[in-house]
Structures are given as structure tokens and as C-alpha cells.
Coordinates of C-alpha atoms in Angstrom, one line a residue:
Chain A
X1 CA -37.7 -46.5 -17.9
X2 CA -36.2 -43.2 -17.7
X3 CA -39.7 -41.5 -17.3
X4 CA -40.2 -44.2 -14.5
X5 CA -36.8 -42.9 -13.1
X6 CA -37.7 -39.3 -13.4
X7 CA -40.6 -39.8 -11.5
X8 CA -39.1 -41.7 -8.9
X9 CA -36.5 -38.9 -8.4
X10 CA -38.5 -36.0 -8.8
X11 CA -41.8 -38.0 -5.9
X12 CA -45.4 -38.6 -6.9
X13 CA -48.3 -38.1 -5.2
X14 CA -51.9 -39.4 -6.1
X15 CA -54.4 -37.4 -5.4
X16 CA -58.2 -37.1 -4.9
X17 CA -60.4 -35.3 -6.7
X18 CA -64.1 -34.6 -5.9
X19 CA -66.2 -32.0 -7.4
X20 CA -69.1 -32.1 -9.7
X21 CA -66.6 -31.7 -13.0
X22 CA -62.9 -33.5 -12.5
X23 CA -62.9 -33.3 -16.2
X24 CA -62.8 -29.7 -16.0
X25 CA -60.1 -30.2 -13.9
X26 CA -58.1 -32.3 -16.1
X27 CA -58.5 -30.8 -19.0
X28 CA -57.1 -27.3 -17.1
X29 CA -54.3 -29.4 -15.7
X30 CA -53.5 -30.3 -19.5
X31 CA -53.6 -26.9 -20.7
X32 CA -50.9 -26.0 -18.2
X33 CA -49.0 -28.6 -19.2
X34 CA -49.4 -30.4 -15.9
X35 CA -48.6 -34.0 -16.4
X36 CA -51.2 -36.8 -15.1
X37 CA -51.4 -40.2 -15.0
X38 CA -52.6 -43.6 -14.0
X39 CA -56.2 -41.7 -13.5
X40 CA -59.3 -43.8 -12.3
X41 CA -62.6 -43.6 -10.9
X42 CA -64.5 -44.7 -8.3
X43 CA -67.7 -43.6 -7.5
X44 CA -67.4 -40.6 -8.4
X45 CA -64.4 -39.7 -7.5
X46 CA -60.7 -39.0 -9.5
X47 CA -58.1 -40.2 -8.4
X48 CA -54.7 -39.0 -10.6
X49 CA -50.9 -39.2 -9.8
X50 CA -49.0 -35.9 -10.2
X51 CA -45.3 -35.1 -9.9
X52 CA -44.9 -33.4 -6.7
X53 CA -43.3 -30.1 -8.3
X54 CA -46.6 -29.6 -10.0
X55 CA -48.9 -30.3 -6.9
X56 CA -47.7 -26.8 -5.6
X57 CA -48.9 -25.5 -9.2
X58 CA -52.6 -26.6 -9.3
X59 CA -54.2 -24.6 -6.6
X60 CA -55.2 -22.2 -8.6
X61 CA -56.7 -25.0 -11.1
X62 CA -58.7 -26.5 -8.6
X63 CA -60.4 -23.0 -7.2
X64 CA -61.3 -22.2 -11.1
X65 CA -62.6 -25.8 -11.4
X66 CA -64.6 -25.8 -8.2
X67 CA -63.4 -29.3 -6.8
X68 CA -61.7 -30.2 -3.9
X69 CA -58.3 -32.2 -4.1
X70 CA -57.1 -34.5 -1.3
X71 CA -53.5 -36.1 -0.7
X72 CA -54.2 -40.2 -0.8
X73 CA -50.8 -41.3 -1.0
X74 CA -47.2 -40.7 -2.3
X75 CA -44.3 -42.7 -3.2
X76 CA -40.7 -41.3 -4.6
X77 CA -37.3 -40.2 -3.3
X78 CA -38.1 -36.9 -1.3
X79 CA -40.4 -38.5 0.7
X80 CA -38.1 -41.5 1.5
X81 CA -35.4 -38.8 2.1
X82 CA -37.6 -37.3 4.8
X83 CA -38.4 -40.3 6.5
X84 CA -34.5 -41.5 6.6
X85 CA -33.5 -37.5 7.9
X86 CA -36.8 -38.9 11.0
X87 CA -34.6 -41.1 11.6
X88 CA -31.4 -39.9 11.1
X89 CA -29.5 -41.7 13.9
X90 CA -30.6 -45.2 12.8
X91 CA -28.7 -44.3 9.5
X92 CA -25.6 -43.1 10.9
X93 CA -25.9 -46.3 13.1
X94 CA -25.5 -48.1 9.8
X95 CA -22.9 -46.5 8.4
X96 CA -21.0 -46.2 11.6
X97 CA -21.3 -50.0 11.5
X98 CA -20.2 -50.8 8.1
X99 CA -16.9 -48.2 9.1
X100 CA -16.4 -49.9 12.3
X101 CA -16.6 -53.6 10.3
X102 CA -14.3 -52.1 7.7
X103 CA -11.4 -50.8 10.1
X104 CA -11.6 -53.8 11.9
X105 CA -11.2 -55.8 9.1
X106 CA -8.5 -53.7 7.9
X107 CA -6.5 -55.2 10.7
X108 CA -4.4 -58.7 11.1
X109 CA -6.2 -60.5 13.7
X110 CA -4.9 -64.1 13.7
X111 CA -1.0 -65.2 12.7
X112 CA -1.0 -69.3 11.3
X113 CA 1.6 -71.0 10.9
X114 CA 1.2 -74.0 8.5
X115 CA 3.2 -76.9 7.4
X116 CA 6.3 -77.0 10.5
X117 CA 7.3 -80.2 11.5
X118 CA 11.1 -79.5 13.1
X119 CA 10.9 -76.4 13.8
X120 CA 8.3 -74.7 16.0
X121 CA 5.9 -72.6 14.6
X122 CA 6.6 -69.8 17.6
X123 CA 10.2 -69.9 16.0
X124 CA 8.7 -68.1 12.8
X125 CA 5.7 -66.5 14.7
X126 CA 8.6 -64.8 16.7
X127 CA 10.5 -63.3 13.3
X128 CA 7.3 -62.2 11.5
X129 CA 6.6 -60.7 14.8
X130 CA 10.2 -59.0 14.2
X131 CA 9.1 -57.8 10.8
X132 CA 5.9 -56.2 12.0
X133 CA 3.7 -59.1 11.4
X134 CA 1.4 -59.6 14.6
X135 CA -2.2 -59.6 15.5
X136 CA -3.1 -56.4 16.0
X137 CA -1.1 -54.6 12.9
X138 CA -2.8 -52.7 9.7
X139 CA -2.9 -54.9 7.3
X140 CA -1.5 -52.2 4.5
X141 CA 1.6 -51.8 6.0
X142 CA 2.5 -55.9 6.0
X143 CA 5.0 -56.3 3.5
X144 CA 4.6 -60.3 2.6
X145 CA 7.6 -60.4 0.3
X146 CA 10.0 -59.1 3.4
X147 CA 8.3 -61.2 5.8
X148 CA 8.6 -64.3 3.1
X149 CA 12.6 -63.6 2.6
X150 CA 13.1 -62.5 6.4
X151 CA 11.8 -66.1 7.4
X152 CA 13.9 -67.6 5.1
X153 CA 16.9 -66.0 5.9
X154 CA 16.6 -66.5 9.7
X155 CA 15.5 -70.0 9.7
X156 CA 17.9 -71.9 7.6
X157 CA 15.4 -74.9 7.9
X158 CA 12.8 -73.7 6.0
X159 CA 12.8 -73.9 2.1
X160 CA 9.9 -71.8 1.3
X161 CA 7.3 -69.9 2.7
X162 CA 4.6 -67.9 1.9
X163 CA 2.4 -65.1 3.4
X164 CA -1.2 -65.2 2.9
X165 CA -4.0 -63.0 3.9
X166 CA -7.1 -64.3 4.0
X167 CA -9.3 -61.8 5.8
X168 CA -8.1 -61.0 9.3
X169 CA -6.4 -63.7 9.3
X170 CA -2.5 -64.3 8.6
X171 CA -1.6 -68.0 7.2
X172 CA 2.2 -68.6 7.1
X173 CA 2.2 -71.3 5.2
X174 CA 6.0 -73.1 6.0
X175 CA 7.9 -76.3 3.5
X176 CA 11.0 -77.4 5.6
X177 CA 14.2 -78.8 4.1
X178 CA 15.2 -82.5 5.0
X179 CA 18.7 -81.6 6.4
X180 CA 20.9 -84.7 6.3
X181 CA 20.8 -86.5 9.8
X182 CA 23.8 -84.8 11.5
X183 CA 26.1 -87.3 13.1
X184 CA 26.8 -87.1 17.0
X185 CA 30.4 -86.3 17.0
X186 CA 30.3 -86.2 21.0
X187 CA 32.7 -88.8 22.3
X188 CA 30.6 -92.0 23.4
X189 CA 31.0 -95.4 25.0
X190 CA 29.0 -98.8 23.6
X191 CA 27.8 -100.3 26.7
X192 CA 26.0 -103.5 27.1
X193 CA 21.9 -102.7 27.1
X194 CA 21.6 -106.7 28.8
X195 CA 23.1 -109.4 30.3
X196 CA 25.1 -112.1 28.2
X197 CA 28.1 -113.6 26.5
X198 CA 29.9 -111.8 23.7
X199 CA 30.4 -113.8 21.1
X200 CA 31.1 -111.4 18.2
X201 CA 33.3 -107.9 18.9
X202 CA 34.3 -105.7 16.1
X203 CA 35.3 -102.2 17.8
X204 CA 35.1 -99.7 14.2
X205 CA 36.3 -96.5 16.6
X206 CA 37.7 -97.0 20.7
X207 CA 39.4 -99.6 22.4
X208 CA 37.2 -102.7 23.4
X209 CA 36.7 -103.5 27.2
X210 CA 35.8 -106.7 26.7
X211 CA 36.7 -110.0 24.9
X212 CA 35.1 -112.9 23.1
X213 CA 33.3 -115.1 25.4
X214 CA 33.2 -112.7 28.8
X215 CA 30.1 -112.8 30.1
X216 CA 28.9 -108.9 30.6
X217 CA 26.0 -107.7 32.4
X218 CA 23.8 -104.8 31.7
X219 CA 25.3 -101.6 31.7
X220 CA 29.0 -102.4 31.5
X221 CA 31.3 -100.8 29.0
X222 CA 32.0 -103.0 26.0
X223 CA 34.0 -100.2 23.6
X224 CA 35.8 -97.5 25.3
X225 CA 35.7 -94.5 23.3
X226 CA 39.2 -93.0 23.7
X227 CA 41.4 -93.5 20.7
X228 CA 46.1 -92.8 21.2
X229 CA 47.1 -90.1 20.6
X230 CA 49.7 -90.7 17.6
X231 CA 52.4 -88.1 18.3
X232 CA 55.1 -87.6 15.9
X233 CA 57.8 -89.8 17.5
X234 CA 61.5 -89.7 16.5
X235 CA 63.5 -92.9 18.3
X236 CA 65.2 -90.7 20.4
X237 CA 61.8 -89.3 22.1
X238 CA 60.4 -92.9 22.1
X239 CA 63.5 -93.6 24.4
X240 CA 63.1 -90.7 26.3
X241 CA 59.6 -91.1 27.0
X242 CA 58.6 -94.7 26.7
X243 CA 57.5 -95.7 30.2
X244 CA 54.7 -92.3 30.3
X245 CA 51.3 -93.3 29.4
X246 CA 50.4 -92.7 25.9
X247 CA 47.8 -89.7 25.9
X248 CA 44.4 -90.5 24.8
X249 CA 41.7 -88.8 22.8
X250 CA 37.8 -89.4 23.3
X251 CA 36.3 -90.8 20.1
X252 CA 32.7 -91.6 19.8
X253 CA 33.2 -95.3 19.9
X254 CA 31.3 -97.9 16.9
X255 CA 31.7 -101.4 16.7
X256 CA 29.1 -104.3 16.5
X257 CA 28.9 -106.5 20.0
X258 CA 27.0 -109.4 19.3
X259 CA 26.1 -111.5 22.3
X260 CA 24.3 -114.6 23.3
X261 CA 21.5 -113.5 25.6
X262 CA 18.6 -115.3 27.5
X263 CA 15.4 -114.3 27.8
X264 CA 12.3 -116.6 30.4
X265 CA 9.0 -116.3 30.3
X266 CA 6.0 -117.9 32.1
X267 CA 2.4 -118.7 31.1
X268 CA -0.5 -120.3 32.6
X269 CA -3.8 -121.8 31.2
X270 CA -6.5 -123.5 33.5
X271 CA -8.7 -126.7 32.4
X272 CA -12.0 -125.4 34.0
X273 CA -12.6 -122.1 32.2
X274 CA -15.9 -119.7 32.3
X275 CA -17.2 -117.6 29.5
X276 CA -19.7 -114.9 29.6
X277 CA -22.7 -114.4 27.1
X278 CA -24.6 -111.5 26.5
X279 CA -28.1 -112.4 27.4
X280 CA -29.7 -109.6 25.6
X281 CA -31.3 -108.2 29.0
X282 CA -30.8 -104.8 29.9
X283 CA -31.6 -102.1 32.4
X284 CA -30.6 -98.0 31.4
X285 CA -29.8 -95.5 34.0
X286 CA -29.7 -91.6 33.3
X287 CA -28.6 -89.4 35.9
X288 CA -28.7 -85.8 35.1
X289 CA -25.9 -83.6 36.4
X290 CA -26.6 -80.2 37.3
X291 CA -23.5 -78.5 38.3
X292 CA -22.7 -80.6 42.2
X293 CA -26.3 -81.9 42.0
X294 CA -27.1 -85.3 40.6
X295 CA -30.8 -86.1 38.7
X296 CA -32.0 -89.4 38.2
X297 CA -34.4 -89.2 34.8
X298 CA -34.6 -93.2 35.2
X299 CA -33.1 -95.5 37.6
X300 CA -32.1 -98.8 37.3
X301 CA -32.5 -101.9 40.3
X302 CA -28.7 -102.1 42.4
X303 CA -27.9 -104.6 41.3
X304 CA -29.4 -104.6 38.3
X305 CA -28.6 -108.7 37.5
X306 CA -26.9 -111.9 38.7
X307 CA -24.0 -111.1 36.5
X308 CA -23.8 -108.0 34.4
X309 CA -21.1 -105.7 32.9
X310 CA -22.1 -102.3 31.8
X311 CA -21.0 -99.4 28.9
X312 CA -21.1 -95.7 30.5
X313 CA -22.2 -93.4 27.9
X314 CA -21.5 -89.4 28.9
X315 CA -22.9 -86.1 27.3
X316 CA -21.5 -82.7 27.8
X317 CA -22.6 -79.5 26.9
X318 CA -19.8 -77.8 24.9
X319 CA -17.2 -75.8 27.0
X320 CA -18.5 -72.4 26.1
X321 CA -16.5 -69.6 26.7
X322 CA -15.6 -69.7 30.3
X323 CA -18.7 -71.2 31.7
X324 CA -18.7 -72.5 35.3
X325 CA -22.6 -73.9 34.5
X326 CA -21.9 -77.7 34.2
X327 CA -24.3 -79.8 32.7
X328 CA -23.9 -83.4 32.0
X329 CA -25.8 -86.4 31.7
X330 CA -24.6 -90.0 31.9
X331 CA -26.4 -92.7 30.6
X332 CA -25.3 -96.5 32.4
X333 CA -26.2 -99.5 30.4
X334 CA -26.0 -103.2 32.3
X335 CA -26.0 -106.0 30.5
X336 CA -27.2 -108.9 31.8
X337 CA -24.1 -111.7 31.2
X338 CA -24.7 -115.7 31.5
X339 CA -21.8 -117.9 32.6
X340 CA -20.8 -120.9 30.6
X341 CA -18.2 -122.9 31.9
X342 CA -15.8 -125.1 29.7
X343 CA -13.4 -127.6 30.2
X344 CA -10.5 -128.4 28.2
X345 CA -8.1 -131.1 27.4
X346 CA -4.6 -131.0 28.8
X347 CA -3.4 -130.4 25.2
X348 CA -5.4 -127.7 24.4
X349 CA -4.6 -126.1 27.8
X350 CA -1.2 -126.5 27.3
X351 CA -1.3 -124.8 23.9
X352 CA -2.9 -121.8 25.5
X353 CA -0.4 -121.3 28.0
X354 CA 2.6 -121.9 25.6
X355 CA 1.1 -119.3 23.7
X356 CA 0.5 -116.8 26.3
X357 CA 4.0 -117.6 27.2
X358 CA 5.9 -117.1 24.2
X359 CA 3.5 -113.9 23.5
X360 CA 5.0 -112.5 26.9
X361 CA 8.8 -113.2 25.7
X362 CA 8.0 -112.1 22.2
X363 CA 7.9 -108.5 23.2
X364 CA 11.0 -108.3 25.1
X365 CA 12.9 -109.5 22.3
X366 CA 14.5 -107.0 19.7
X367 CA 13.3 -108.0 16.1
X368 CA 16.9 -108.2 15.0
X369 CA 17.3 -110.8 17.0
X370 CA 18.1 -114.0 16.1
X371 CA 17.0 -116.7 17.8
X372 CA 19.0 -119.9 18.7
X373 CA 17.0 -122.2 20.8
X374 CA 14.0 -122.4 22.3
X375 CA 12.8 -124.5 25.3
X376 CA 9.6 -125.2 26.3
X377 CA 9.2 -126.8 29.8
X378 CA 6.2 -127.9 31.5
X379 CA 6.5 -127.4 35.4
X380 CA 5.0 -130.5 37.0
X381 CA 3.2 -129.7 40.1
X382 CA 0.6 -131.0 41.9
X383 CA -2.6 -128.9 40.8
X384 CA -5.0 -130.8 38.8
X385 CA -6.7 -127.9 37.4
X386 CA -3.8 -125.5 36.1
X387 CA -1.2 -126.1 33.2
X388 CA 1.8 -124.4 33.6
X389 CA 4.6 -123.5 30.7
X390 CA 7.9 -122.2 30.8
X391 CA 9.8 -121.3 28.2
X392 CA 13.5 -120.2 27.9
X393 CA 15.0 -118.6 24.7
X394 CA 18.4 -118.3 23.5
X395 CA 19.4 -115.1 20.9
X396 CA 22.2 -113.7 19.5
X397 CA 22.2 -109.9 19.1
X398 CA 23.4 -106.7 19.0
X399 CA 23.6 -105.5 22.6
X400 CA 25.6 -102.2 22.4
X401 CA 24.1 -99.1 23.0
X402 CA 26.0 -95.6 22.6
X403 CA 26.0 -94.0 26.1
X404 CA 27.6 -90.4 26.1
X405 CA 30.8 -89.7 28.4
X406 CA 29.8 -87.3 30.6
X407 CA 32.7 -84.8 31.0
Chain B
X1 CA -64.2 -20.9 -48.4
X2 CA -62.9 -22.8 -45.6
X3 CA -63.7 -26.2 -47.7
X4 CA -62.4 -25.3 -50.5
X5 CA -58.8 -24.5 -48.9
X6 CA -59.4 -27.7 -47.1
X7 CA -59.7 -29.3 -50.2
X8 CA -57.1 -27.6 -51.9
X9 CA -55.0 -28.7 -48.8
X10 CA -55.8 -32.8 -48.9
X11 CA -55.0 -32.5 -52.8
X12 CA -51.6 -31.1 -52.1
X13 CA -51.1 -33.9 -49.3
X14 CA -51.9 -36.5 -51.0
X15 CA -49.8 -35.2 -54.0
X16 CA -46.7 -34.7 -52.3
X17 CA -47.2 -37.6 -50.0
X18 CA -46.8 -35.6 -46.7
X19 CA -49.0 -37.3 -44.1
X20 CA -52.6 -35.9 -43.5
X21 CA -53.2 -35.4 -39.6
X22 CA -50.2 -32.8 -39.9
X23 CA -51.3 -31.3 -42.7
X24 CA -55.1 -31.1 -41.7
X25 CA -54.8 -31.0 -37.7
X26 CA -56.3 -34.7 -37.5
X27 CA -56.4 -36.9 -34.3
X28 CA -54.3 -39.4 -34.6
X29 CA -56.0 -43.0 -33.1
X30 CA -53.7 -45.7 -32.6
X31 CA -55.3 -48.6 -31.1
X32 CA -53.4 -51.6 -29.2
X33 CA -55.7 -54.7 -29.3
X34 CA -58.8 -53.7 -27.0
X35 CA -56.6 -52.8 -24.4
X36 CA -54.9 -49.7 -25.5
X37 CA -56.0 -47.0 -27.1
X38 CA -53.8 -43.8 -27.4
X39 CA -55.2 -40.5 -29.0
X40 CA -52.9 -38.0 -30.0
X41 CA -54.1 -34.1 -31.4
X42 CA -57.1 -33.9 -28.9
X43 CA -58.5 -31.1 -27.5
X44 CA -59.6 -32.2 -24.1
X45 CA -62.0 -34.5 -22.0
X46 CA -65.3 -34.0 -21.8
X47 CA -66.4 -36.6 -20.0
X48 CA -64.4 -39.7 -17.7
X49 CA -66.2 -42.3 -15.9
X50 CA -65.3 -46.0 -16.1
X51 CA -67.0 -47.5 -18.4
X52 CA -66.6 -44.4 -21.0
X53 CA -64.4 -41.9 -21.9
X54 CA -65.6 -39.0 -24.1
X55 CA -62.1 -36.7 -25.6
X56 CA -63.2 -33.3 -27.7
X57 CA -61.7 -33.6 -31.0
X58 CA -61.5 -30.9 -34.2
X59 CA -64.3 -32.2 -35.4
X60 CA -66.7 -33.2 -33.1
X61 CA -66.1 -35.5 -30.0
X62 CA -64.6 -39.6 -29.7
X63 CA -66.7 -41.7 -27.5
X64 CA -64.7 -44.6 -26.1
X65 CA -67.0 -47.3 -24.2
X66 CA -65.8 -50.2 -22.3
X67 CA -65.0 -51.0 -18.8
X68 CA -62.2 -50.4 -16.3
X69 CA -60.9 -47.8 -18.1
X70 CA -58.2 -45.4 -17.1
X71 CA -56.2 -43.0 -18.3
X72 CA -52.8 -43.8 -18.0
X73 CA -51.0 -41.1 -19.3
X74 CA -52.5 -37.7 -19.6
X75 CA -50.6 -35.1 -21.8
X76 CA -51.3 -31.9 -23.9
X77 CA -50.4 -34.1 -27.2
X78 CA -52.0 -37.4 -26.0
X79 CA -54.1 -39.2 -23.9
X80 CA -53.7 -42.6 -23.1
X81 CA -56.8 -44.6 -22.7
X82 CA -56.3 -48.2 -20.8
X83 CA -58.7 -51.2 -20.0
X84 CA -61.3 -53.5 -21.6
X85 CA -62.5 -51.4 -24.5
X86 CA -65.8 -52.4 -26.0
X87 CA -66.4 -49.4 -28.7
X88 CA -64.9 -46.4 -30.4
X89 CA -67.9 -43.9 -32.2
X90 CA -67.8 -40.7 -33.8
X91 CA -70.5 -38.5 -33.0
X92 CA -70.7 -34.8 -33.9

């Protein structure tokens, strides 16, 4: 191995050697201590590798000997070096390359910010940025641990965080706190959010507007939120000053207002109905758009059937970069449709349009709701091919809503 | 004269154990299946085609027959003889 080494190192060439004695050759080669291997021959002739430092040595050999010695090949370091200093420029274009790849790795690139839900991630962007921490910046003079604590202190929200390099690329990765929902201390009203007649009032904070049994429509104010003033008052300032108004204070008003509240819907179902069937029949189009140009690769009969319906399919080309080149091609299915028509009882129509009725009411209504009454009215008029349903509900709920006082 | 000091020589050898190609300038033959044969203590080649090798020893010459043969490793100590080898003969 070492030998094979040495040899490398030092180059090899193999040479030819023709004469009428090579083994004279050889044997003088040996004698001076020349070292030869991997010798064959071919027809006459001898063909030996020799270290290159001794191929400058055996002229005089091969005069004595009275052979002639030819160059056949070579193979080792010096003649790989001279081929690389050829070429030179290729090499430094390598190694320039790997420099230029390892500044510009050496620098942050991309900042993420992971894991934000409240707060925005340009928030913390914006105070690593502060701290030196931006696309653009050597990534040896990033100190994570500042960054980590600078977040932390700026941002009360966030409860840990973490710096991560992962190439040129910056992951901030973020855990918020769940701060405890912060009550709105602004002063507000509770006004009605619909029409109907209070039957429950319980003002917690402000001066109810309104009474048991008032009707109230939407928007009116139920519970003021204003709250006396309680001054310190000795009997002789209550004398003094009884007939001024008492000065009020705005309170964020609470209080449950539970009201009885009407809701009406309306539904239809008709006794001659028509369905439509998939026939299995189908015709394909695809069109071809070429920027404002328009292709046809197969077109389909207009109108394709009787009674069809038909599925659009389209296929883009990714945006790339900022491409105006807009390719797209849009393949049109029809499907061929049958008609079936069906008729129905009375009852069943009725059933259908009861339930498209109370389907319609059912999304109005709050789920806290509770529901009273419901009334279910068939309107009775003189078309023999329609069922009509209306149906009236009766709730009692909550129907205060905190509005803010504008000041 | 000579053979008698020779003599003398081997006796002394093979009395004190001291191995004989050093003491008498013997080639030494060391042979690796039929594909390597390695001489050491040689005086030259005479003769090197591929199908035989013929090395100048003390006494007389080695004749190696066979086919393919090369010399992989040329020295003034050893040669080393590589390929199919078919016969190794003393002549004189």
C-alpha cells in the first residue's frame, strides 16, 4: 500500500523497449538499482513501468544496451498536476464556487416565525429585526440567547421561544401564554338584538329601561348603563341639595332580558315533481388556451343533448416566477340527464314543505332558545298542484346584546 | 580448496543452525501455487519471453516455463515472476 502510494506520488511511466537484448537492459537497470515492474512481452517487445525520477537516469543504460525506449503511457500525481495547472482556471472556478457557496451560506437568508396565534408573527420579526436578526446578516454575529430573552421581554404574550438555525434559514419558533380573557370595562348598554315582549328582567349593573311585559323592538335600550353616584350625604346637604339631579356614573351594564319572541317561516312543496338521471352518455370538450388564443383538441356537438349538465375540469401550468406565458386547458364534460317525473300524495307533499319550512326558521333561531309553541298552518288556496306551509314559532330567550356608549 | 571451505562452511551452518542461503550465497525460491514465483539472491536475467523466463544464478542458471508470464517486480535482491507457471529446472 505504501509502495502503491509512493508510486502514485512520485508518477510512473511504462515504457517500450525494443532492441535485440531488453534483457540486457534489464539486468543493467538492476545493477543501478533502478526499480522495474509489471514487465511483459509482446512480440518482441518490453514493455516495463519505471518511476519517473529514474526515466531521466536510464539513458545512458539504453545507449550501452543498444535498444531503443519509447514513452507508452503514464499515470501518477505530476502528471495529473500538469494537466490541472492546463487548466488552471477551471480549478479556481471550483474553488471560487465552493467560497462563493460557503459565504453565502454563512448568511441568514429567511426569518420564520412558528407557532403565533394572537400575536402577529411581524410583531416578533420586527424585535429580532431590532436585535440584528434579519435576512441579510452573518450568521456568526446572531446571538440566539439575546434574541430568545429580547422577544420575551418585549412581548409579554409569549412564554417561550427559541432561535433555530437551520441553514440559511432563521426558525423562530414562538409558544404564547393563554392570558385570562380581559373583561370590557367600557361603559355599555344591553339593547334588545329583536322584537318581543320581556318577560324576565334582572339588571346585575345599570338602571333598566324597560319593564316586564313591554313590548320592545329591535335595537331599543333595555339596561341603561349609568349607575348614582353615592356621595357622602350628611341631612343637612340632602336638604340643601335634594331637588338637583343625582349625578350618574356609566357602568357597563349586565343583566339577563328574557323575552318572548316570534319567529315565521314559509315553505312550499309541489305534487308533480321531476328528477334527473344520469344516462351514462357523454360528450368531452378540450379547448386549449394559449395565452388570449383558444384551441379546440376535441369538440363536442352545441348542444351536446336534450337535457344535459356538465363538470368543467381546468389545468394550469404552475405560476412560475413572474411568467406572463399562460397556458391552460379546460376539459368540459356533458352529461346526458333523463327526466322522470313523480307525483306525490298531499301528505307527503305536505311533509316536504313543513320541513323545508321549519328548516328555514331553524336557522334563525339562537340554540338557547327555548321554544314555546309551534304552529303549523296550511294556507288554503286555490292551486291544485302546490302545498303550501306556514309555520309560526314562539321562544323565550335572551335578547340583550351589550352595545358600547359611544362618548 | 574452494570445496573444502565450502564444506567446512555447510558443517558450521548446519551446526550452529544459522540458515544456509546466507551462509553459502544461495538463491532463495519461494513459490506461491503456480502462480507466483519470487527469487531472491539472483544475479540477473538472461533471457524473458512469455512463455519462459531464464534468471542467472551462483550456480548455473533457473529456467522457469509457463505462459503469460511477467515480471512483476524487478529488484537487485529479487525478481518476481507472475503467471501460469508450468516448470521450474536447473540446468548448469
Amino acid at each position: 500500500m505504501a509502495l502503491k502510494l509512493r508510486k502514485y506520488i512520485n508518477g510512473s511511466v511504462k515504457i517500450c523497449i525494443k532492441g535485440a537484448m531488453p534483457e540486457k537492459f534489464i539486468n543493467l537497470c538492476v545493477a543501478e538499482r533502478i526499480y522495474l515492474w509489471g514487465l511483459s512481452k509482446e512480440n518482441e517487445d518490453l514493455y516495463a513501468w519505471i518511476e519517473l525520477s529514474d526515466f531521466y537516469r536510464i539513458r545512458p543504460l539504453v545507449r550501452k544496451s543498444y535498444t531503443q525506449v519509447t514513452v507508452k503511457g503514464y499515470r501518477g500525481w505530476p502528471f495529473l498536476a500538469k494537466r490541472i495547472w492546463r487548466r488552471k482556471m477551471l480549478v479556481l472556478g471550483a474553488i471560487m464556487c465552493l467560497i462563493t457557496i460557503q459565504i453565502l451560506a454563512s448568511y441568514i437568508w429567511f426569518v420564520d416565525v412558528v407557532g403565533t396565534k394572537a400575536t402577529s408573527p411581524l410583531k416578533i420579526a420586527e424585535v429580532a429585526q431590532e436585535y440584528g436578526l434579519k435576512p441579510g446578516v452573518l450568521k456568526d454575529t446572531i446571538q440566539s440567547k439575546r434574541i430568545e430573552n429580547a422577544i420575551l421581554i418585549a412581548i409579554p404574550e409569549v412564554s417561550w421561544v427559541s432561535v433555530n438555525f437551520t441553514g440559511t434559514r432563521v426558525v423562530i419558533e414562538v409558544v404564547e401564554k393563554t392570558l385570562p380573557k380581559q373583561d370590557d370595562k367600557a361603559p355599555a348598554n344591553i339593547v334588545s338584538d329583536r322584537d318581543g315582549i320581556i318577560t324576565e328582567m334582572i339588571a346585575l349593573a345599570g338602571q333598566p329601561a324597560v319593564k316586564k311585559g313591554d313590548t320592545v323592538r329591535k335595537g331599543d335600550i333595555l339596561i341603561k348603563g349609568v349607575a348614582p353616584l353615592i356621595a357622602p350625604v350628611t341631612p343637612e346637604q340632602a336638604a340643601q341639595s335634594a331637588p338637583q339631579i343625582a349625578p350618574v356614573q356609566p357602568v357597563k351594564a349586565r343583566g339577563i332580558v328574557k323575552a318572548r319572541v316570534w319567529y315565521e317561516s314559509y315553505g312550499e312543496a309541489a305534487l308533480q315533481q321531476t328528477t334527473t338521471e344520469r344516462t351514462g352518455r357523454q360528450e368531452t370538450e378540450v379547448l386549449l388556451h394559449f395565452g388570449g388564443y383558444v384551441m379546440a383538441l376535441k369538440r363536442a356537438p352545441q348542444p351536446p343533448f336534450e337535457l344535459y349538465e356538465s363538470e368543467i375540469t381546468n389545468k394550469r401550468l404552475p405560476q412560475w416566477r413572474n411568467s406572463q406565458l399562460f397556458v391552460e386547458s379546460t376539459i368540459q364534460v356533458y352529461y346526458e340527464l333523463q327526466a322522470f317525473p313523480q307525483e306525490i300524495s298531499v301528505e307527503q307533499a305536505r311533509d316536504e314543505a313543513k320541513a323545508r319550512a321549519l328548516q328555514s326558521v331553524q336557522q334563525i333561531i339562537p340554540e338557547s332558545a327555548q321554544i314555546l309553541a309551534r304552529n303549523i298552518e296550511i294556507l288554503k288556496l286555490n292551486e291544485p298542484n302546490l302545498v303550501r306551509i306556514k309555520v309560526g314559532v314562539e321562544t323565550v330567550e335572551d335578547i340583550g346584546i351589550s352595545q358600547m356608549i359611544s362618548q | 580448496m574452494q570445496r573444502r571451505q565450502k564444506g567446512i562452511l555447510q558443517n558450521i551452518a548446519q551446526r550452529l543452525d544459522i540458515p544456509q542461503d546466507i551462509v553459502l550465497d544461495l538463491p532463495r525460491i519461494t513459490m506461491l501455487g503456480n502462480k507466483q514465483l519470487l527469487i531472491e539472491n539472483h544475479k540477473g536475467i538472461i533471457e524473458y519471453t512469455s512463455s519462459l523466463v531464464r534468471v542467472k544464478l551462483n550456480q548455473g542458471e533457473l529456467y522457469v516455463h509457463g505462459h503469460n508470464l511477467l515480471l512483476g517486480n524487478l529488484q537487485t535482491e529479487q525478481i518476481l515472476i507472475e503467471g501460469t507457471i508450468a516448470e521450474v529446472k536447473y540446468g548448469t
